[in-house]
């Protein structure tokens, strides 16, 4: 037949043109079986939508699914990260009492309700049963898709060879994002098929026997940030996850990604030792070709060693690993953090500079993009500040914001630095020219910056902008309440604290602040009622005991607080924070009640004077601070910090002989702050002791070798 002949000729020409022989180049064998190689190529060629731009091709679609409960603080960030790639959002709410559902619906989510019955898989399967798209991406509310990987995810779901994908999940461990993170492969993306359903143990169990080497499973260059353990020690989520992971061999020979996740959960509970042991076992059982997990495990083990204070071992491991994985920026960033903890700021600076040179380029390891950009710039700024180079620190803070205009920490720290030489309005203009004005993190940071520096009216402006977004109502109410509290509007502050949801992690702080408000308006009964709202919250047991005792003393009742030795230091920190608030508000009546509480701590008169002197000094009551610290000295209770304070006060009042004595005593007692070397050297110059001043500056240069301030002062004499 002529038509058949023409088809054969075209097919033959196609084969010759592309040099096809026995197999189609670049294409693995798949469901096409042992077909003729030309037919294989032709079939694949027809599948590629970009071959025929005028032909309508229906692209694969994506359902994003989540199980949520009282996640109003995080869910907006998560949904914001996927809104441009998701065709539908499926939410199963298991009993929220805050604004989680309202926030989800504002993003167009389909919300289904299912009471929590301790079965994660049951709730997860409700998500899957209601998903209608070709692919499912399963996230937690405290996870976010990294912005620069959104386009990669959109490309990924057009894949015709794979059915399931591992994504790189980055878990933040510590108080702040830049404090360090561990990473792992997470099974989070799969085709929407009826046979893919959850059993026990969460989404990791969906993969059954599939692993990264299964031909239907891919490892994607897509990263997800996980904030569930950030600034949340001993989190219950970590304990739940550990219970999910059952049946894994103790020798670490099981699935390496699950073993790494076990280590993450131990880290979240602050158990660096068990995390390290888990990672070591997993590393010993890795396949020789598993470069990605090997690099991850080395990074994770280094973070454990850092957490255990085993800095020398951490540095050796990191340097050996850098030779093996020279493009893995996380290793250089972690080395910088270790040096920073050791106060070896020159070495830390070198590491962070190396990270910035490497940048956020794509590599085999898919680490956090921030370690090659904004986080490295932020830590470089902190390093410069520690070395006394404020001008260079400002440049690095600005670079961090240029790399990530939504990085609230950099905006806050830069603002504090600028506030020393600029008025609040100038600082506001400078910051607003560099930040993302729609970023929730930026708005929160700017509200804190201006509130904590006493410019509450400006702080309220940013809080109102945050409230307009509606994405974190409890956090916003707490911030606004604290601002009104500091302005002395106690009843209005109480009204804001009442808006904080019971389920919110901000609830305990709101109750404590509300209790203080009632004390300050003379309503001790309600102060006790407010603080009793958190008496059953274990993590706030000390806060409850101390605030209730002060409220009882304000009411004229006796205080009864029982502390063991392990609780004493933490309790004193809580008392110091409360006293600082009261001094700032100039409410000396309630302050005196709190002072009376010190009798319950078993402090000697000298120890009480030392404690109070530091509080007075921080609040700006310098004369009273000096009196208390002198009394502490006379009682034999003074420490290095108190002598540094006394020296600084004497220097400010031009009592240089006394300042010299106090500063040398501070040095003798182990204080090694950059400012101490600077002030002592200047004091000696005022006294005409140039040779001794040079020795002090040389000693300072030994501790802070890259400090331009020390170098400038040394050169001046």
XYZ file of C-alpha atoms in Angstrom:
717
model
C 0.000 0.000 0.000
C 1.375 3.461 -0.847
C 0.396 4.913 2.505
C 2.091 2.123 4.387
C 5.214 2.498 2.283
C 5.346 6.227 2.960
C 5.034 5.613 6.715
C 7.828 3.071 6.565
C 10.046 5.484 4.674
C 9.426 8.271 7.156
C 10.165 5.968 10.026
C 13.304 4.766 8.340
C 14.470 8.317 7.648
C 13.838 9.203 11.273
C 15.972 6.295 12.386
C 18.834 7.259 10.085
C 18.694 10.906 11.058
C 19.051 10.144 14.748
C 21.519 7.302 14.329
C 19.214 4.749 15.975
C 20.503 1.224 16.101
C 19.345 -1.380 18.577
C 18.145 0.968 21.318
C 16.878 4.497 21.581
C 19.674 6.722 22.899
C 19.248 8.119 26.370
C 16.023 6.251 27.104
C 15.873 3.376 29.597
C 13.735 0.386 28.825
C 10.187 0.786 30.129
C 6.677 -0.434 29.545
C 7.289 -0.417 25.757
C 9.064 -3.730 26.238
C 11.218 -5.200 23.451
C 9.606 -3.168 20.631
C 11.541 -2.086 17.569
C 13.894 0.756 18.636
C 12.445 3.063 15.983
C 8.944 2.491 17.371
C 10.285 3.178 20.877
C 11.724 6.501 19.753
C 8.651 7.466 17.760
C 6.367 6.756 20.724
C 8.507 8.819 23.060
C 8.867 11.565 20.452
C 5.088 11.873 20.212
C 4.819 12.170 23.993
C 7.018 15.262 24.165
C 4.613 18.242 24.224
C 7.187 20.800 23.078
C 7.541 19.011 19.711
C 4.152 20.329 18.661
C 3.636 23.826 20.122
C 0.382 24.394 18.259
C -1.170 21.209 19.552
C -3.090 21.308 22.841
C -1.285 19.151 25.374
C -2.860 18.584 28.774
C -0.124 18.914 31.390
C -0.080 16.795 34.504
C -1.764 18.358 37.541
C -0.807 18.461 41.226
C -2.780 18.064 44.451
C -1.077 19.343 47.598
C -2.342 17.534 50.704
C -1.966 18.305 54.414
C -3.194 17.044 57.753
C -3.534 19.994 60.127
C -4.549 20.893 63.637
C -4.051 24.297 65.263
C -1.426 25.304 62.718
C -2.360 28.959 62.235
C 1.220 30.069 62.957
C 2.700 28.063 60.070
C 0.109 27.128 57.486
C 0.131 30.412 55.549
C 3.880 30.119 54.953
C 3.414 26.575 53.689
C 0.499 27.368 51.383
C 2.194 30.505 50.093
C 5.134 28.368 48.977
C 3.037 26.024 46.789
C 0.204 28.267 45.592
C 1.760 28.775 42.138
C 2.287 25.082 41.405
C -0.729 23.415 43.074
C -3.865 22.787 41.028
C -5.775 21.958 44.194
C -5.125 21.995 47.929
C -6.631 19.260 50.095
C -6.730 19.900 53.842
C -7.898 17.422 56.476
C -8.428 19.256 59.763
C -8.384 17.034 62.843
C -9.850 19.482 65.349
C -8.431 23.002 65.106
C -9.672 25.583 67.581
C -7.696 28.486 66.098
C -7.783 30.178 62.668
C -6.160 27.330 60.731
C -9.231 26.482 58.645
C -9.987 30.104 57.770
C -6.412 30.664 56.606
C -6.484 27.472 54.510
C -9.742 28.485 52.835
C -8.292 31.900 52.010
C -5.881 30.008 49.729
C -8.751 28.165 48.045
C -8.205 24.906 49.909
C -10.822 22.173 50.068
C -11.195 21.454 53.773
C -12.414 18.137 55.193
C -12.964 17.461 58.880
C -11.937 14.282 60.666
C -11.641 14.058 64.478
C -8.176 13.000 65.580
C -8.146 9.364 66.746
C -4.381 8.784 66.928
C -4.353 7.322 63.413
C -2.221 9.437 61.082
C -2.773 6.986 58.225
C -6.564 7.264 58.487
C -6.443 11.049 58.165
C -3.857 10.769 55.389
C -6.030 8.415 53.369
C -8.927 10.873 53.570
C -6.596 13.365 51.892
C -5.741 10.874 49.158
C -9.349 9.817 48.592
C -10.327 13.426 47.930
C -7.356 14.341 45.732
C -8.344 14.561 42.046
C -5.097 15.535 40.294
C -2.467 13.377 38.597
C 0.129 13.778 41.343
C 0.041 14.239 45.119
C 2.546 16.279 47.130
C 2.126 15.598 50.849
C 3.377 18.339 53.174
C 3.084 19.234 56.838
C 1.870 22.691 57.794
C 5.309 23.533 59.171
C 7.022 22.720 55.866
C 7.583 24.930 52.844
C 8.738 24.346 49.310
C 11.931 26.325 48.649
C 11.028 29.137 46.250
C 13.756 28.501 43.693
C 12.640 24.860 43.357
C 8.996 25.578 42.467
C 9.726 25.497 38.725
C 11.625 22.218 39.135
C 8.577 20.664 40.803
C 6.373 21.849 37.927
C 8.722 20.102 35.490
C 8.982 17.017 37.671
C 5.302 16.100 37.540
C 5.500 15.906 33.740
C 7.825 12.902 34.162
C 6.557 9.861 32.280
C 8.957 7.275 33.689
C 8.635 7.616 37.448
C 5.757 7.010 39.802
C 7.223 8.262 43.068
C 9.859 10.744 44.162
C 12.054 11.464 47.130
C 12.506 15.156 47.885
C 15.313 16.660 49.962
C 13.952 17.731 53.343
C 15.926 20.195 55.464
C 15.182 20.146 59.205
C 16.172 23.182 61.243
C 17.517 22.300 64.666
C 18.130 25.098 67.132
C 16.742 28.460 68.055
C 17.160 30.170 64.683
C 17.336 29.120 61.052
C 21.033 29.937 60.732
C 21.977 27.801 63.768
C 22.276 24.689 61.626
C 20.161 22.087 59.887
C 20.175 18.407 59.036
C 18.873 16.971 55.800
C 17.331 13.744 54.600
C 15.458 12.261 51.668
C 11.722 12.417 52.289
C 9.137 10.377 50.413
C 6.653 13.158 49.607
C 5.572 13.037 45.938
C 3.780 10.273 44.043
C 1.253 9.621 41.298
C -2.345 9.676 42.443
C -3.135 5.966 42.210
C -5.716 4.034 44.189
C -3.128 1.449 45.243
C -1.088 4.152 46.974
C -2.596 4.375 50.416
C -1.164 4.792 53.907
C -0.784 1.960 56.379
C 0.876 2.722 59.727
C 3.755 5.077 60.349
C 3.059 8.085 58.146
C 3.972 8.875 54.569
C 7.358 7.117 54.751
C 5.507 3.795 54.952
C 3.634 4.442 51.692
C 6.674 3.423 49.670
C 6.461 -0.166 50.929
C 9.602 -1.875 49.672
C 10.524 0.850 47.213
C 13.805 2.668 47.716
C 15.888 5.215 45.819
C 17.247 2.467 43.526
C 13.774 1.256 42.490
C 13.342 2.177 38.772
C 9.883 3.617 39.472
C 11.280 5.878 42.192
C 13.271 9.032 41.509
C 15.345 11.369 43.657
C 14.322 14.909 42.783
C 16.270 18.158 42.878
C 13.476 19.693 44.928
C 13.940 20.845 48.524
C 11.495 21.304 51.373
C 12.243 23.294 54.519
C 10.920 21.748 57.732
C 10.508 24.107 60.697
C 8.757 21.684 63.053
C 11.762 21.437 65.380
C 12.945 25.051 65.145
C 13.049 26.679 68.588
C 10.979 23.817 70.014
C 13.140 21.578 72.213
C 11.727 18.235 73.375
C 8.951 18.548 70.833
C 6.174 16.010 71.078
C 6.221 15.631 67.320
C 9.693 14.096 67.510
C 8.477 11.570 70.073
C 5.476 10.695 67.883
C 7.697 10.245 64.838
C 9.967 7.917 66.791
C 6.948 5.797 67.712
C 5.970 5.631 64.031
C 9.317 4.177 62.991
C 9.105 0.599 64.139
C 10.674 -2.645 63.051
C 13.974 -1.082 61.978
C 17.092 -3.125 62.762
C 19.138 -1.725 65.619
C 22.336 -2.192 63.631
C 21.269 0.511 61.192
C 20.988 -1.895 58.256
C 17.465 -0.769 57.441
C 16.386 2.041 55.120
C 18.994 4.780 55.510
C 16.469 7.583 55.004
C 14.416 6.297 57.939
C 17.520 5.943 60.106
C 18.467 9.528 59.271
C 14.960 10.628 60.253
C 15.351 8.819 63.584
C 18.500 10.856 64.123
C 16.607 14.055 63.328
C 14.030 13.193 65.971
C 16.728 12.570 68.571
C 18.275 15.932 67.671
C 14.903 17.617 68.105
C 14.822 16.297 71.667
C 18.346 17.586 72.293
C 19.763 14.061 72.451
C 22.916 14.662 70.398
C 24.579 11.499 71.674
C 21.884 9.087 70.474
C 21.510 11.027 67.226
C 25.239 10.645 66.581
C 25.116 6.915 67.325
C 22.173 6.524 64.934
C 23.956 8.392 62.151
C 27.137 6.359 62.648
C 25.213 3.093 62.287
C 23.418 4.362 59.204
C 26.695 5.537 57.661
C 28.343 2.163 58.257
C 25.586 0.436 56.278
C 25.407 2.795 53.296
C 25.924 1.451 49.826
C 29.249 2.575 48.393
C 27.505 4.474 45.588
C 25.129 6.367 47.872
C 27.047 9.651 47.700
C 24.084 11.870 48.555
C 23.239 10.150 51.831
C 26.925 9.831 52.697
C 27.373 13.595 52.383
C 24.185 14.244 54.358
C 25.251 11.918 57.140
C 28.664 13.541 57.474
C 27.001 16.946 57.767
C 24.502 15.624 60.305
C 27.197 13.908 62.385
C 29.205 17.131 62.436
C 26.190 18.997 63.801
C 25.890 16.368 66.557
C 29.558 16.746 67.490
C 29.107 20.512 67.579
C 26.095 20.106 69.868
C 28.138 17.870 72.172
C 30.917 20.458 72.340
C 33.350 18.080 70.615
C 34.611 20.822 68.343
C 37.975 19.307 67.449
C 36.329 16.108 66.200
C 33.718 18.099 64.302
C 36.373 20.171 62.531
C 38.403 17.108 61.541
C 35.322 15.346 60.158
C 34.243 18.457 58.244
C 37.671 19.070 56.710
C 38.020 15.449 55.611
C 34.525 15.608 54.124
C 35.290 18.838 52.263
C 37.990 16.979 50.331
C 35.467 14.295 49.373
C 32.526 16.636 48.697
C 34.086 19.994 47.690
C 30.827 21.397 46.277
C 28.756 20.745 49.406
C 28.482 24.250 50.891
C 26.793 22.967 54.061
C 30.120 21.495 55.218
C 31.916 24.842 54.987
C 29.004 26.629 56.668
C 29.027 24.170 59.579
C 32.772 24.625 59.965
C 32.131 28.360 60.222
C 29.554 27.786 62.973
C 32.017 25.666 64.958
C 34.711 28.344 64.677
C 32.163 30.994 65.674
C 31.279 29.044 68.829
C 34.981 28.796 69.630
C 35.278 32.576 69.112
C 37.803 31.974 66.336
C 36.180 34.694 64.289
C 38.952 34.959 61.691
C 38.533 31.285 60.702
C 34.742 31.610 60.836
C 34.901 34.576 58.472
C 36.986 32.562 55.996
C 34.385 29.766 55.984
C 31.397 32.057 55.457
C 33.254 33.861 52.664
C 33.884 30.467 51.043
C 30.156 29.718 51.215
C 29.314 33.021 49.533
C 31.863 32.283 46.805
C 30.252 28.882 46.200
C 26.836 30.506 46.061
C 23.535 28.681 45.667
C 24.492 26.851 42.506
C 22.938 23.471 41.943
C 25.045 20.539 43.032
C 24.668 16.846 43.704
C 23.857 17.359 47.386
C 20.837 19.715 47.346
C 21.657 21.410 50.626
C 19.976 24.516 51.960
C 20.332 27.342 49.457
C 20.762 29.805 52.324
C 24.174 28.466 53.332
C 25.577 29.718 50.043
C 23.757 33.029 50.171
C 21.785 34.945 52.789
C 22.601 32.824 55.866
C 26.325 32.911 55.095
C 26.125 36.696 54.633
C 24.236 37.032 57.923
C 26.812 34.991 59.837
C 29.628 36.924 58.143
C 27.982 40.092 59.487
C 27.860 38.666 63.006
C 31.512 37.675 62.692
C 32.490 41.213 61.655
C 30.497 42.601 64.564
C 32.326 40.300 66.982
C 35.590 41.627 65.567
C 34.475 45.218 66.107
C 34.074 46.064 62.412
C 30.598 47.628 62.380
C 30.941 49.149 58.906
C 31.705 45.773 57.325
C 28.965 44.121 59.396
C 26.432 46.585 57.971
C 27.586 45.701 54.437
C 27.070 41.993 55.093
C 23.646 42.513 56.679
C 22.645 44.484 53.600
C 24.013 41.705 51.389
C 21.919 39.161 53.305
C 18.806 41.245 52.618
C 19.779 41.674 48.970
C 19.947 37.878 48.695
C 16.720 37.359 50.652
C 14.570 40.442 51.186
C 12.283 38.433 53.451
C 15.001 37.517 55.956
C 13.639 39.047 59.147
C 16.648 38.274 61.358
C 18.964 40.317 59.146
C 16.497 43.220 59.101
C 16.253 43.154 62.904
C 20.008 43.004 63.544
C 20.772 45.638 60.915
C 18.153 47.900 62.475
C 19.710 47.544 65.931
C 23.098 48.484 64.523
C 21.780 51.477 62.597
C 19.754 52.697 65.574
C 22.963 53.661 67.380
C 23.707 56.450 64.916
C 20.364 57.144 63.242
C 16.941 58.164 64.466
C 14.051 55.689 64.241
C 12.522 57.320 61.159
C 15.836 57.170 59.279
C 16.278 53.536 60.256
C 12.758 52.808 59.099
C 13.408 54.369 55.681
C 16.710 52.546 55.251
C 15.192 49.165 56.133
C 12.055 49.582 54.053
C 14.216 50.253 50.993
C 15.867 46.842 51.406
C 13.197 44.440 52.670
C 10.147 42.724 51.244
C 7.280 44.765 52.748
C 4.866 41.849 52.328
C 7.019 39.329 54.194
C 5.483 38.115 57.435
C 8.946 37.458 58.881
C 10.025 41.012 58.071
C 6.886 42.582 59.526
C 7.301 40.566 62.731
C 10.979 41.495 62.996
C 10.388 45.202 62.399
C 7.576 45.300 64.943
C 9.931 43.714 67.494
C 12.823 45.990 66.533
C 10.954 49.224 67.148
C 9.011 47.940 70.148
C 12.085 46.619 71.929
C 13.990 49.850 71.329
C 11.160 51.872 72.853
C 9.522 53.193 69.659
C 6.199 51.513 70.277
C 4.192 53.769 67.967
C 6.281 52.621 64.991
C 6.133 49.032 66.211
C 2.338 49.215 66.175
C 2.387 50.289 62.516
C 4.083 47.042 61.511
C 1.854 45.007 63.808
C -1.223 46.447 62.096
C 0.250 45.502 58.706
C 0.818 42.011 60.033
C -2.785 41.884 61.252
C -4.044 42.856 57.788
C -2.443 39.716 56.363
C -4.447 37.588 58.811
C -2.015 34.688 58.543
C -0.875 34.519 62.186
C -3.627 36.017 64.359
C -2.379 34.704 67.710
C 1.175 35.871 67.136
C -0.120 39.256 65.991
C -2.341 39.591 69.059
C 0.598 38.774 71.341
C 2.843 41.343 69.642
C 0.167 44.027 69.788
C -0.605 43.225 73.410
C 3.066 43.508 74.375
C 3.333 46.841 72.577
C 0.265 48.236 74.347
C 1.575 46.814 77.620
C 4.833 48.739 77.234
C 2.910 51.900 76.400
C 1.047 51.514 79.690
C -2.335 50.673 78.121
C -2.869 47.655 80.339
C -6.602 47.084 79.802
C -6.192 47.323 76.028
C -3.251 44.929 76.259
C -5.368 42.424 78.195
C -7.974 42.535 75.415
C -5.279 41.580 72.872
C -3.845 38.799 75.034
C -7.371 37.379 75.320
C -7.381 36.914 71.518
C -4.506 34.425 71.600
C -5.872 30.945 70.936
C -5.531 28.355 73.698
C -3.984 25.993 71.146
C -1.334 28.521 70.115
C 2.280 28.172 71.261
C 1.972 31.862 72.212
C -0.807 31.173 74.717
C 1.429 30.725 77.775
C 3.283 33.987 77.105
C -0.042 35.777 76.664
C -1.320 34.477 80.020
C 1.896 35.498 81.799
C 1.747 38.995 80.309
C -1.932 39.277 81.154
C -1.144 38.366 84.758
C 1.408 41.198 84.964
C -1.124 43.627 83.489
C -3.589 42.765 86.246
C -0.860 43.224 88.873
C -0.084 46.668 87.486
C -3.711 47.807 87.643
C -3.978 46.477 91.191
C -6.188 43.462 90.503
C -4.167 40.697 92.175
C -7.110 38.278 92.167
C -7.364 38.304 88.381
C -3.580 38.231 88.120
C -3.619 34.893 89.943
C -6.521 33.619 87.815
C -4.677 34.554 84.613
C -1.435 32.815 85.528
C -3.302 29.736 86.791
C -4.507 29.162 83.224
C -1.070 27.682 82.452
C -0.454 25.791 85.686
C -0.801 22.435 83.933
C 1.652 23.272 81.123
C 4.846 21.503 82.118
C 7.269 23.708 80.166
C 5.908 26.792 81.953
C 5.821 25.374 85.476
C 8.544 27.747 86.711
C 6.931 30.773 85.046
C 3.642 29.865 86.705
C 5.233 29.417 90.137
C 7.153 32.709 90.023
C 4.410 34.908 88.573
C 1.849 33.456 90.972
C 4.168 34.142 93.901
C 4.627 37.785 92.864
C 0.866 38.136 92.416
C 0.325 36.689 95.898
C 2.861 39.117 97.380
C 1.084 41.975 95.586
C -2.133 40.841 97.246
C -0.465 40.902 100.653
C -0.358 37.138 100.945
C 2.651 35.001 101.769
C 4.614 33.480 98.935
C 5.478 29.810 98.859
C 7.776 28.640 96.100
C 9.893 25.510 96.277
C 12.905 25.160 93.977
C 15.573 22.517 93.642
C 19.170 23.371 92.728
C 18.647 22.432 89.073
C 15.797 24.944 88.756
C 17.488 27.868 90.492
C 19.321 29.409 87.515
C 16.296 29.170 85.211
C 14.067 30.661 87.902
C 16.440 33.599 88.396
C 16.362 34.297 84.641
C 12.555 34.458 84.774
C 12.650 36.792 87.779
C 15.247 39.011 86.067
C 13.068 39.298 82.959
C 9.993 40.194 85.039
C 11.929 42.755 87.097
C 13.329 44.315 83.935
C 9.796 44.807 82.600
C 8.662 46.398 85.852
C 11.628 48.785 85.952
C 11.048 49.830 82.358
C 7.450 50.665 83.268
C 8.727 52.478 86.392
C 6.367 50.485 88.591
C 8.541 50.277 91.688
C 5.702 49.039 93.902
C 5.318 45.676 92.156
C 9.089 45.629 91.577
C 9.667 45.679 95.348
C 7.280 42.727 95.697
C 9.387 40.820 93.183
C 12.561 41.758 95.094
C 11.042 40.187 98.201
C 10.749 36.951 96.236
C 14.549 36.654 96.170
C 14.411 35.532 99.793
C 12.831 32.298 98.517
C 15.933 31.502 96.428
C 18.356 31.224 99.312
C 20.614 34.000 98.009
C 23.057 35.665 100.371
C 22.852 39.480 100.714
C 25.900 39.818 98.456
C 24.433 37.508 95.811
C 21.155 39.452 95.884
C 23.070 42.717 95.388
C 24.982 41.223 92.453
C 21.723 40.031 90.874
C 19.911 43.345 91.403
C 22.878 45.450 90.298
C 22.911 43.836 86.868
C 19.140 44.294 86.491
C 19.365 47.972 87.447
C 22.247 48.503 85.014
C 20.391 46.878 82.096
C 17.371 49.100 82.830
C 19.490 52.264 82.859
C 19.469 52.861 86.636
C 23.254 53.224 86.753
C 23.665 54.908 90.143
C 21.601 52.300 91.983
C 23.386 49.590 89.992
C 26.784 50.828 91.178
C 25.615 50.865 94.804
C 24.397 47.269 94.589
C 27.525 46.046 92.773
C 29.842 47.763 95.260
C 27.919 46.031 98.042
C 28.344 42.725 96.189
C 32.097 43.403 95.957
C 32.342 44.225 99.654
C 30.462 41.007 100.430
C 32.820 38.929 98.304
C 30.144 38.095 95.698
C 31.340 40.164 92.716
C 32.114 38.457 89.388
C 33.928 39.499 86.212
C 30.833 40.979 84.596
C 30.147 43.184 87.623
C 33.701 44.588 87.507
C 33.276 45.277 83.777
C 30.064 47.210 84.550
C 31.757 49.151 87.363
C 34.691 49.958 85.094
C 32.423 51.151 82.278
C 30.468 53.385 84.664
C 33.685 54.823 86.137
C 35.057 55.468 82.631
C 31.854 57.294 81.583
C 32.221 59.510 84.662
C 35.966 60.075 83.981
C 37.100 58.257 87.130
C 39.976 56.696 85.197
C 42.011 55.360 88.108
C 38.991 53.459 89.436
C 38.093 52.331 85.908
C 41.605 50.931 85.443
C 41.326 48.909 88.658
C 37.891 47.524 87.779
C 38.850 46.639 84.182
C 41.988 44.770 85.222
C 39.934 42.843 87.778
C 37.422 41.945 85.062
C 40.269 40.643 82.881
C 41.659 38.687 85.814
C 38.241 37.050 86.283
C 38.040 35.832 82.695
C 36.125 38.558 80.838
C 37.492 38.754 77.276
C 34.994 41.013 75.527
C 36.365 43.179 72.741
C 34.944 46.246 74.484
C 36.964 45.499 77.621
C 40.286 45.641 75.750
C 39.185 48.850 74.016
C 38.022 50.629 77.179
C 40.984 49.497 79.283
C 43.416 50.646 76.609
C 41.706 54.021 76.362
C 41.725 54.336 80.150
C 45.475 53.727 80.245
C 46.037 56.320 77.508
C 44.077 58.826 79.615
C 46.400 57.942 82.503
C 49.472 58.435 80.319
C 50.458 54.758 80.547
C 51.096 54.354 76.813
C 53.343 51.299 77.047
C 50.820 49.391 79.127
C 48.026 50.486 76.777
C 50.006 49.031 73.855
C 50.304 45.725 75.715
C 46.535 45.666 76.301
C 45.821 46.365 72.618
C 48.290 43.644 71.615
C 46.488 41.208 73.918
C 43.190 42.282 72.355
C 44.618 41.765 68.867
C 45.593 38.255 69.927
C 41.972 37.504 70.829
C 40.469 39.484 67.927
C 43.119 39.400 65.164
C 40.893 40.926 62.479
C 39.452 43.765 64.550
C 39.995 47.084 62.736
C 39.147 48.982 65.932
C 41.951 47.330 67.923
C 44.371 47.809 65.013
C 43.438 51.479 64.676
C 43.894 52.152 68.397
C 47.215 50.307 68.479
C 48.497 52.269 65.511
C 47.399 55.576 67.053
C 49.924 55.173 69.890
